[in-house]
């Protein structure tokens, strides 16, 4: 409570909260002489410093009028009381609000180091803008009477005839019975994720480059389809309204032992609109597939169909036990939007794949030959067989089963000899070892053995089991081409130039019979 007779009107320059940012610029104020007296008893910081400077100015100018000093005292009090919260200096633009003596008070504040230079306006005035658009009410950036979008509607009356809008009841250019503003509001609030829809009113917007556009709406009637960002908003609304996915009830428990073999699952009745949620382990497997592809230099977006297959199988049966290759191939065969490229190799690396046993008799014999080799060579040969079967790290064309068995049967004795000689790793094989192994063969086996070794080391390098291909530098000597006998006309010319029978006999032996 103020003491009786003390004047401090809180309606005049009320104290502000320091550190509070203003959302809008203060309106211009016009003080009169009475306002200074209404706060004459308010304790204002730095007022004595300004009064001292005013006294010095009065002495310099030879002013001794009590009225002059009273007006200065009132103006200085109002100027200091109108300072921004948290600021010590008075803005030069605020002095225009004082009733009189602006230059003298500005000089006193400047001498007391309490005057701040005028700040530019946050929204500069421009003679080229006319405020809000007359049609859609968009603010700022309106050079003509209407904005650019509404001007486009206005200049095409054959496409947008002028009529009464059925929503806002204004007579404007319309499309499907609505003006451009109502079309915008309806399009933006049809899927109102941002909460822009208001009850009893519409949200205004900025004009110019910040104005919303109807470029993504097809003008074909009230029931026209949507596309672009409006379609994305509608899709987001459907995702929010959709109930949360639940984990599948058919996840395989690794602790549950199977009583009998499970028949092949029928994935043709799959309903992808009710895809179950992935468990934490399944999400890690899917994320690992992305890292696996990037480590190979592949773009995950190019195998999106394989991701879809992996999510379907992992979501329905889980990844606690190895996934059946039969399930993966069955889902991949549903449509062109499903695929299994690079999936078997990735799951096999993580130990999450149970291969599909469709080997023929030739491939089974090839695998038996691989099992008879030492561990390092057996692993290499099994990897080679997978590549020849078209299920390696990168998809490739599969060879015939008898070709696979023929290649492995030719390489098997060579690998056994290398293992007996103390070579324990395919990476230790050199070009000299291959050259000696090929040279030990006879007849047609020489070229067949070299072709088999080249195929094996090419596959191992592609699967990154060896650093280099030692068989690449090995080649077989080519057959020597014998010179052909001379033609009859050439031989007749040579015999004609020989003088004696001995010379003609020598030419015949050398040019015809001695060549063979």
XYZ file of C-alpha atoms in Angstrom:
516
model
C 0.000 0.000 0.000
C 1.308 3.466 -0.898
C 1.401 6.103 1.766
C -1.403 8.680 1.712
C -0.649 11.442 -0.775
C 1.985 9.447 -2.633
C 1.509 9.184 -6.392
C 2.472 6.064 -8.354
C -0.180 5.102 -10.900
C 0.396 1.502 -12.064
C -1.405 2.187 -15.338
C 1.434 4.466 -16.456
C 4.437 2.428 -17.689
C 3.677 -0.632 -15.527
C 6.757 -2.623 -14.466
C 7.599 -5.517 -16.836
C 9.064 -8.956 -16.156
C 12.805 -8.986 -16.933
C 13.845 -11.649 -19.497
C 10.345 -11.944 -20.976
C 10.444 -11.856 -24.796
C 7.686 -9.915 -26.493
C 5.780 -11.610 -29.291
C 4.677 -8.327 -30.896
C 6.127 -4.861 -31.098
C 4.694 -2.291 -28.676
C 2.256 0.217 -30.100
C 3.350 3.830 -30.262
C 2.493 5.734 -27.058
C 1.686 9.419 -26.657
C 2.470 10.820 -23.231
C 1.031 14.116 -22.030
C 2.482 16.352 -19.346
C 0.181 14.945 -16.662
C 1.603 11.428 -16.888
C 4.907 12.467 -15.359
C 3.148 13.792 -12.285
C 1.172 10.556 -11.934
C 4.386 8.623 -11.171
C 6.317 11.364 -9.398
C 6.880 9.246 -6.281
C 8.031 6.082 -8.150
C 11.608 5.047 -7.473
C 13.261 5.068 -10.884
C 16.833 3.890 -11.282
C 19.359 6.287 -12.921
C 17.010 9.286 -12.643
C 19.507 11.329 -10.509
C 22.186 10.895 -13.223
C 19.874 12.376 -15.870
C 18.820 15.247 -13.590
C 22.474 16.126 -12.987
C 23.093 16.295 -16.729
C 19.978 18.449 -17.185
C 21.304 20.913 -14.594
C 24.610 21.103 -16.446
C 22.784 21.724 -19.741
C 20.690 24.460 -18.050
C 23.842 26.194 -16.752
C 25.473 25.983 -20.181
C 22.430 27.494 -21.883
C 21.773 30.016 -19.127
C 18.292 28.697 -18.456
C 16.872 29.417 -15.009
C 13.136 28.937 -15.602
C 11.436 26.610 -13.120
C 8.886 25.589 -15.780
C 11.649 24.479 -18.172
C 13.289 22.351 -15.493
C 9.877 20.902 -14.458
C 9.156 19.820 -18.038
C 12.598 18.223 -18.292
C 12.093 16.386 -15.004
C 8.735 15.000 -16.151
C 10.072 13.923 -19.547
C 13.174 12.241 -18.110
C 11.024 10.320 -15.612
C 8.699 9.054 -18.373
C 11.626 8.118 -20.651
C 13.342 6.051 -17.949
C 10.066 4.441 -16.850
C 9.296 3.297 -20.414
C 12.534 1.334 -20.813
C 12.368 -2.257 -21.950
C 12.494 -4.816 -19.100
C 16.045 -5.812 -18.326
C 17.571 -2.892 -20.289
C 19.352 0.080 -18.705
C 19.409 2.335 -21.759
C 16.478 4.145 -23.315
C 15.765 3.473 -26.978
C 16.063 6.555 -29.155
C 12.830 5.611 -30.943
C 10.943 5.856 -27.590
C 11.678 9.560 -27.181
C 9.106 10.356 -29.849
C 6.422 9.343 -27.341
C 7.361 12.166 -24.931
C 5.184 15.304 -24.844
C 7.990 17.862 -25.502
C 11.726 18.620 -25.316
C 12.863 15.478 -27.176
C 16.318 16.748 -28.249
C 17.251 18.103 -24.812
C 16.272 14.902 -22.991
C 18.105 12.838 -25.632
C 21.247 14.948 -25.027
C 21.002 14.413 -21.265
C 20.543 10.667 -21.678
C 23.468 10.526 -24.098
C 25.768 12.335 -21.666
C 24.706 9.934 -18.901
C 25.412 6.981 -21.237
C 21.759 5.953 -21.028
C 20.743 6.375 -24.683
C 20.567 3.430 -27.090
C 20.507 3.958 -30.889
C 17.144 3.464 -32.511
C 16.409 -0.080 -33.664
C 14.982 -0.702 -37.155
C 11.383 -1.814 -37.393
C 10.887 -5.583 -37.315
C 8.378 -5.364 -40.181
C 9.566 -2.611 -42.517
C 6.893 -0.516 -44.102
C 6.639 -0.857 -47.869
C 4.679 1.071 -50.401
C 4.465 -2.021 -52.609
C 2.375 -4.182 -50.277
C -1.315 -3.715 -49.726
C -1.876 -5.863 -46.667
C -4.100 -8.919 -46.839
C -5.474 -10.555 -49.961
C -9.042 -9.560 -50.718
C -10.047 -13.164 -51.536
C -8.129 -15.630 -49.344
C -7.096 -13.044 -46.680
C -3.441 -14.164 -46.859
C -1.243 -11.533 -45.200
C 2.035 -10.050 -46.524
C 3.463 -10.343 -49.983
C 0.292 -9.043 -51.675
C 1.290 -6.569 -54.381
C -2.026 -6.412 -56.188
C -5.474 -6.312 -54.700
C -5.271 -10.092 -54.391
C -2.408 -12.566 -54.028
C -0.865 -14.422 -56.955
C -2.909 -17.598 -56.414
C -6.220 -15.782 -56.246
C -5.231 -13.603 -59.198
C -4.740 -16.796 -61.219
C -8.333 -17.826 -60.373
C -9.621 -14.356 -61.113
C -8.073 -14.127 -64.584
C -9.571 -17.464 -65.742
C -13.348 -17.064 -65.432
C -13.971 -20.005 -67.769
C -12.293 -22.347 -65.272
C -13.303 -20.549 -62.066
C -16.661 -18.821 -62.574
C -17.742 -16.123 -60.133
C -20.531 -17.394 -57.890
C -21.536 -17.538 -54.237
C -19.329 -19.883 -52.209
C -21.468 -22.482 -50.463
C -19.215 -22.349 -47.398
C -18.382 -18.687 -46.718
C -21.254 -17.206 -48.807
C -18.936 -14.714 -50.552
C -19.254 -14.008 -54.249
C -15.829 -14.973 -55.582
C -14.263 -17.183 -58.275
C -15.177 -20.723 -57.293
C -14.283 -24.292 -58.110
C -16.714 -27.085 -57.267
C -18.860 -24.495 -55.444
C -16.079 -23.250 -53.139
C -13.773 -20.253 -53.279
C -10.021 -20.675 -53.172
C -9.807 -19.899 -49.464
C -12.441 -22.482 -48.548
C -10.801 -25.056 -50.816
C -7.511 -24.468 -49.009
C -9.075 -24.670 -45.561
C -10.969 -27.843 -46.446
C -7.872 -29.486 -47.929
C -5.661 -28.576 -44.961
C -8.173 -29.603 -42.305
C -9.444 -32.788 -43.966
C -6.563 -34.601 -42.249
C -5.976 -32.266 -39.340
C -2.902 -33.683 -37.611
C -1.586 -30.222 -36.715
C -4.864 -29.060 -35.139
C -5.342 -26.168 -37.571
C -9.106 -26.676 -37.742
C -11.095 -24.147 -35.670
C -14.698 -24.165 -34.493
C -16.577 -21.122 -35.775
C -13.584 -19.691 -37.659
C -10.624 -20.421 -39.918
C -6.887 -20.160 -39.369
C -5.260 -17.326 -41.307
C -1.950 -17.860 -43.108
C 0.939 -15.929 -44.548
C 1.079 -15.017 -48.214
C 3.897 -15.041 -50.724
C 6.274 -17.989 -50.648
C 4.854 -19.211 -47.322
C 1.264 -19.513 -48.555
C -0.267 -23.008 -48.827
C -0.980 -24.190 -52.332
C -3.708 -26.190 -53.973
C -1.293 -27.533 -56.561
C -1.619 -31.034 -55.146
C -5.443 -31.204 -55.417
C -7.202 -32.436 -58.561
C -9.982 -30.030 -59.596
C -12.488 -32.623 -60.801
C -15.329 -32.101 -58.375
C -16.086 -32.343 -54.702
C -15.165 -36.023 -54.592
C -11.844 -35.569 -56.407
C -8.950 -37.652 -55.223
C -5.930 -36.164 -53.512
C -2.247 -36.659 -54.005
C 1.087 -35.236 -52.863
C 1.350 -33.807 -49.361
C -2.419 -34.064 -48.785
C -2.242 -37.775 -49.504
C 0.706 -38.060 -47.102
C -1.338 -36.296 -44.399
C -4.288 -38.610 -44.984
C -1.970 -41.617 -44.776
C -0.518 -40.315 -41.512
C -4.024 -39.918 -40.093
C -4.829 -43.501 -41.016
C -1.645 -44.687 -39.348
C -2.544 -42.817 -36.157
C -6.106 -44.157 -36.154
C -4.960 -47.696 -36.849
C -4.842 -49.829 -33.683
C -1.353 -50.825 -32.553
C -0.015 -54.055 -33.972
C 0.266 -57.049 -31.716
C 2.880 -59.758 -31.678
C 1.890 -62.894 -33.573
C 0.377 -65.730 -31.576
C 2.208 -68.299 -33.701
C 5.798 -67.503 -32.759
C 7.867 -70.664 -32.527
C 9.244 -71.357 -29.053
C 12.759 -72.885 -29.254
C 12.098 -74.773 -25.994
C 9.112 -76.578 -27.497
C 10.137 -79.807 -29.187
C 8.360 -80.827 -32.371
C 6.329 -84.055 -32.166
C 6.177 -84.554 -35.924
C 7.444 -82.723 -39.028
C 5.429 -79.629 -39.853
C 3.946 -79.551 -43.352
C 4.742 -76.661 -45.626
C 2.923 -73.470 -44.692
C 0.443 -71.984 -47.135
C 1.370 -68.321 -47.516
C -1.087 -67.640 -50.335
C -3.760 -66.555 -47.815
C -1.465 -63.966 -46.247
C -3.222 -60.719 -45.237
C -0.564 -58.019 -45.223
C -2.972 -55.408 -43.840
C -2.810 -57.245 -40.499
C 0.927 -57.709 -40.294
C 1.976 -58.532 -36.714
C 4.476 -56.448 -34.782
C 8.126 -57.494 -34.712
C 9.771 -58.604 -31.518
C 12.917 -56.881 -30.319
C 15.095 -59.702 -31.620
C 13.333 -59.613 -35.000
C 13.899 -55.863 -35.290
C 17.598 -56.432 -34.640
C 17.683 -59.034 -37.430
C 16.000 -56.609 -39.859
C 18.397 -53.822 -38.880
C 21.307 -56.230 -39.311
C 20.191 -56.921 -42.883
C 20.572 -53.210 -43.615
C 24.113 -53.189 -42.222
C 24.902 -56.369 -44.162
C 23.834 -54.790 -47.455
C 25.815 -51.610 -46.830
C 28.916 -53.629 -46.006
C 28.581 -55.228 -49.447
C 28.203 -51.832 -51.107
C 24.546 -52.420 -51.974
C 21.727 -49.917 -51.528
C 19.021 -51.238 -49.151
C 16.363 -49.384 -51.174
C 17.099 -51.597 -54.178
C 16.078 -54.751 -52.270
C 12.992 -53.380 -50.523
C 11.099 -56.480 -51.663
C 13.534 -58.669 -49.703
C 12.952 -56.540 -46.594
C 9.208 -57.071 -47.013
C 9.711 -60.839 -47.181
C 11.953 -60.829 -44.111
C 9.470 -58.767 -42.054
C 6.580 -61.050 -43.002
C 8.332 -64.303 -42.090
C 10.018 -62.885 -38.969
C 6.759 -61.328 -37.778
C 4.636 -64.455 -38.171
C 7.001 -67.217 -36.995
C 9.726 -65.277 -35.158
C 13.504 -65.562 -35.302
C 14.123 -67.545 -32.145
C 14.678 -70.608 -34.334
C 16.210 -70.779 -37.828
C 13.820 -69.717 -40.566
C 12.880 -72.274 -43.178
C 14.173 -71.478 -46.626
C 10.938 -72.989 -47.934
C 8.947 -70.231 -46.148
C 11.180 -67.507 -47.533
C 10.862 -68.809 -51.086
C 7.093 -69.255 -50.699
C 6.590 -65.644 -49.549
C 8.954 -64.367 -52.255
C 6.808 -66.104 -54.873
C 3.611 -64.270 -53.850
C 4.108 -61.260 -56.142
C 6.678 -59.016 -57.751
C 6.700 -56.929 -54.555
C 8.228 -59.836 -52.649
C 11.689 -61.222 -53.209
C 14.438 -63.167 -51.453
C 17.536 -61.665 -53.082
C 20.529 -61.742 -50.672
C 18.344 -63.052 -47.853
C 19.548 -66.713 -47.688
C 23.205 -65.717 -47.532
C 22.573 -63.156 -44.758
C 20.461 -65.540 -42.661
C 22.993 -68.317 -43.148
C 25.761 -66.051 -41.845
C 23.720 -65.369 -38.711
C 22.801 -69.037 -38.286
C 19.117 -68.303 -38.851
C 18.495 -70.347 -41.995
C 17.437 -73.954 -42.370
C 18.318 -74.701 -46.011
C 15.838 -76.256 -48.360
C 16.948 -79.816 -49.050
C 16.155 -80.182 -52.742
C 19.534 -81.558 -53.795
C 19.583 -84.108 -56.575
C 21.661 -87.272 -56.454
C 24.570 -85.522 -58.217
C 24.624 -82.589 -55.751
C 24.396 -84.964 -52.774
C 27.388 -86.913 -54.077
C 29.243 -83.616 -54.499
C 28.479 -82.682 -50.890
C 29.669 -86.097 -49.736
C 32.977 -85.525 -51.517
C 33.243 -82.136 -49.770
C 32.560 -83.704 -46.355
C 35.450 -86.157 -46.894
C 37.959 -83.278 -47.115
C 39.629 -81.503 -44.160
C 37.591 -78.778 -42.462
C 39.048 -75.740 -44.254
C 38.762 -77.314 -47.698
C 35.321 -78.788 -46.906
C 33.988 -75.317 -45.991
C 35.432 -73.877 -49.188
C 33.917 -76.600 -51.372
C 30.483 -76.280 -49.723
C 30.592 -72.526 -50.355
C 31.576 -73.218 -53.958
C 28.624 -75.606 -54.332
C 26.222 -72.915 -53.021
C 27.572 -70.436 -55.559
C 27.187 -72.929 -58.404
C 23.634 -73.630 -57.186
C 22.849 -69.861 -57.408
C 22.395 -69.186 -53.651
C 25.665 -67.429 -52.861
C 26.279 -63.987 -51.412
C 25.158 -62.480 -54.689
C 22.449 -64.128 -56.805
C 23.818 -65.874 -59.896
C 22.721 -68.317 -62.555
C 22.653 -71.908 -61.288
C 24.634 -74.623 -63.080
C 23.297 -78.044 -63.896
C 23.546 -80.686 -61.192
C 25.775 -82.977 -63.238
C 28.115 -80.043 -63.927
C 28.414 -79.363 -60.185
C 29.261 -82.999 -59.487
C 31.764 -83.114 -62.370
C 33.591 -79.980 -61.118
C 33.800 -81.228 -57.514
C 34.910 -84.736 -58.540
C 37.787 -83.279 -60.590
C 38.942 -80.976 -57.786
C 38.567 -83.497 -54.944
C 41.820 -85.496 -55.600
C 43.794 -82.268 -56.057
C 42.563 -80.896 -52.733
C 43.304 -84.207 -51.016
C 46.889 -84.108 -52.313
C 47.325 -80.543 -51.069
C 45.979 -81.526 -47.643
C 48.412 -84.475 -47.528
C 51.266 -82.118 -48.446
C 50.538 -79.979 -45.367
C 48.458 -77.156 -46.918
C 45.650 -76.487 -44.461
C 43.961 -73.405 -45.909
C 42.781 -72.476 -49.434
C 44.334 -69.047 -48.918
C 47.768 -70.679 -48.866
C 47.404 -72.032 -52.413
C 49.669 -70.335 -54.952
C 49.780 -70.280 -58.714
C 52.755 -72.678 -58.653
C 50.687 -75.244 -56.714
C 47.929 -75.056 -59.312
C 50.417 -75.254 -62.163
C 51.975 -78.428 -60.727
C 48.565 -79.987 -60.084
C 47.422 -79.288 -63.642
C 50.702 -80.492 -65.162
C 50.305 -83.827 -63.360
C 47.104 -84.522 -65.311
C 47.065 -86.287 -68.661
C 44.950 -85.814 -71.744
C 41.593 -84.097 -71.508
C 41.732 -84.058 -67.682
C 44.354 -81.306 -67.875
C 42.016 -78.635 -69.226
C 38.997 -79.922 -67.246
C 40.940 -79.756 -63.948
C 42.118 -76.209 -64.672
C 38.561 -75.088 -65.499
C 37.282 -76.607 -62.230
C 39.996 -74.924 -60.147
C 39.318 -71.593 -61.833
C 35.604 -71.911 -61.054
C 36.304 -72.765 -57.408
C 38.741 -69.925 -56.696
C 36.581 -67.432 -58.585
C 33.647 -68.369 -56.325
C 35.778 -68.244 -53.163
C 37.023 -64.770 -54.034
C 33.480 -63.551 -54.687
C 32.436 -64.976 -51.321
C 35.489 -63.277 -49.754
C 37.069 -66.486 -48.474
C 40.346 -65.838 -50.333
C 42.131 -62.567 -50.987
C 43.212 -63.322 -54.572
C 42.546 -65.829 -57.309
C 45.718 -67.915 -57.829
C 44.219 -69.831 -60.775
C 43.813 -66.684 -62.797
C 47.493 -66.547 -63.782
C 47.696 -70.238 -64.841
C 47.190 -71.089 -68.479
C 47.764 -74.148 -70.638
C 50.157 -74.160 -73.604
C 48.214 -73.879 -76.832
C 48.544 -76.422 -79.701
C 51.238 -75.714 -82.299
C 49.837 -74.954 -85.741
C 51.665 -76.790 -88.559
C 52.416 -74.873 -91.751
C 50.078 -75.655 -94.597
C 51.345 -77.091 -97.919
C 51.688 -74.715 -100.809
C 48.803 -74.337 -103.203
C 48.945 -76.152 -106.552
C 49.381 -73.017 -108.653
C 52.236 -71.782 -106.456
C 53.909 -75.206 -106.557
C 53.626 -75.335 -110.360
C 55.370 -71.967 -110.622
C 58.219 -73.117 -108.384
C 58.698 -76.369 -110.281
C 58.818 -74.403 -113.506
C 61.760 -72.369 -112.221
C 63.787 -75.496 -111.253
C 66.343 -76.465 -113.903
C 67.132 -80.066 -112.997
C 65.094 -83.034 -111.835
C 66.975 -82.989 -108.517
C 65.885 -79.437 -107.831
C 62.268 -80.248 -108.674
C 62.404 -83.265 -106.290
C 63.765 -81.116 -103.486
C 61.033 -78.502 -103.939
C 58.324 -81.189 -103.919
C 59.653 -82.805 -100.735
C 60.032 -79.508 -98.837
C 56.824 -77.824 -99.997
C 54.481 -80.841 -99.732
C 55.657 -84.021 -98.020
C 58.179 -82.710 -95.458
C 55.607 -80.393 -93.804
C 53.636 -83.330 -92.378
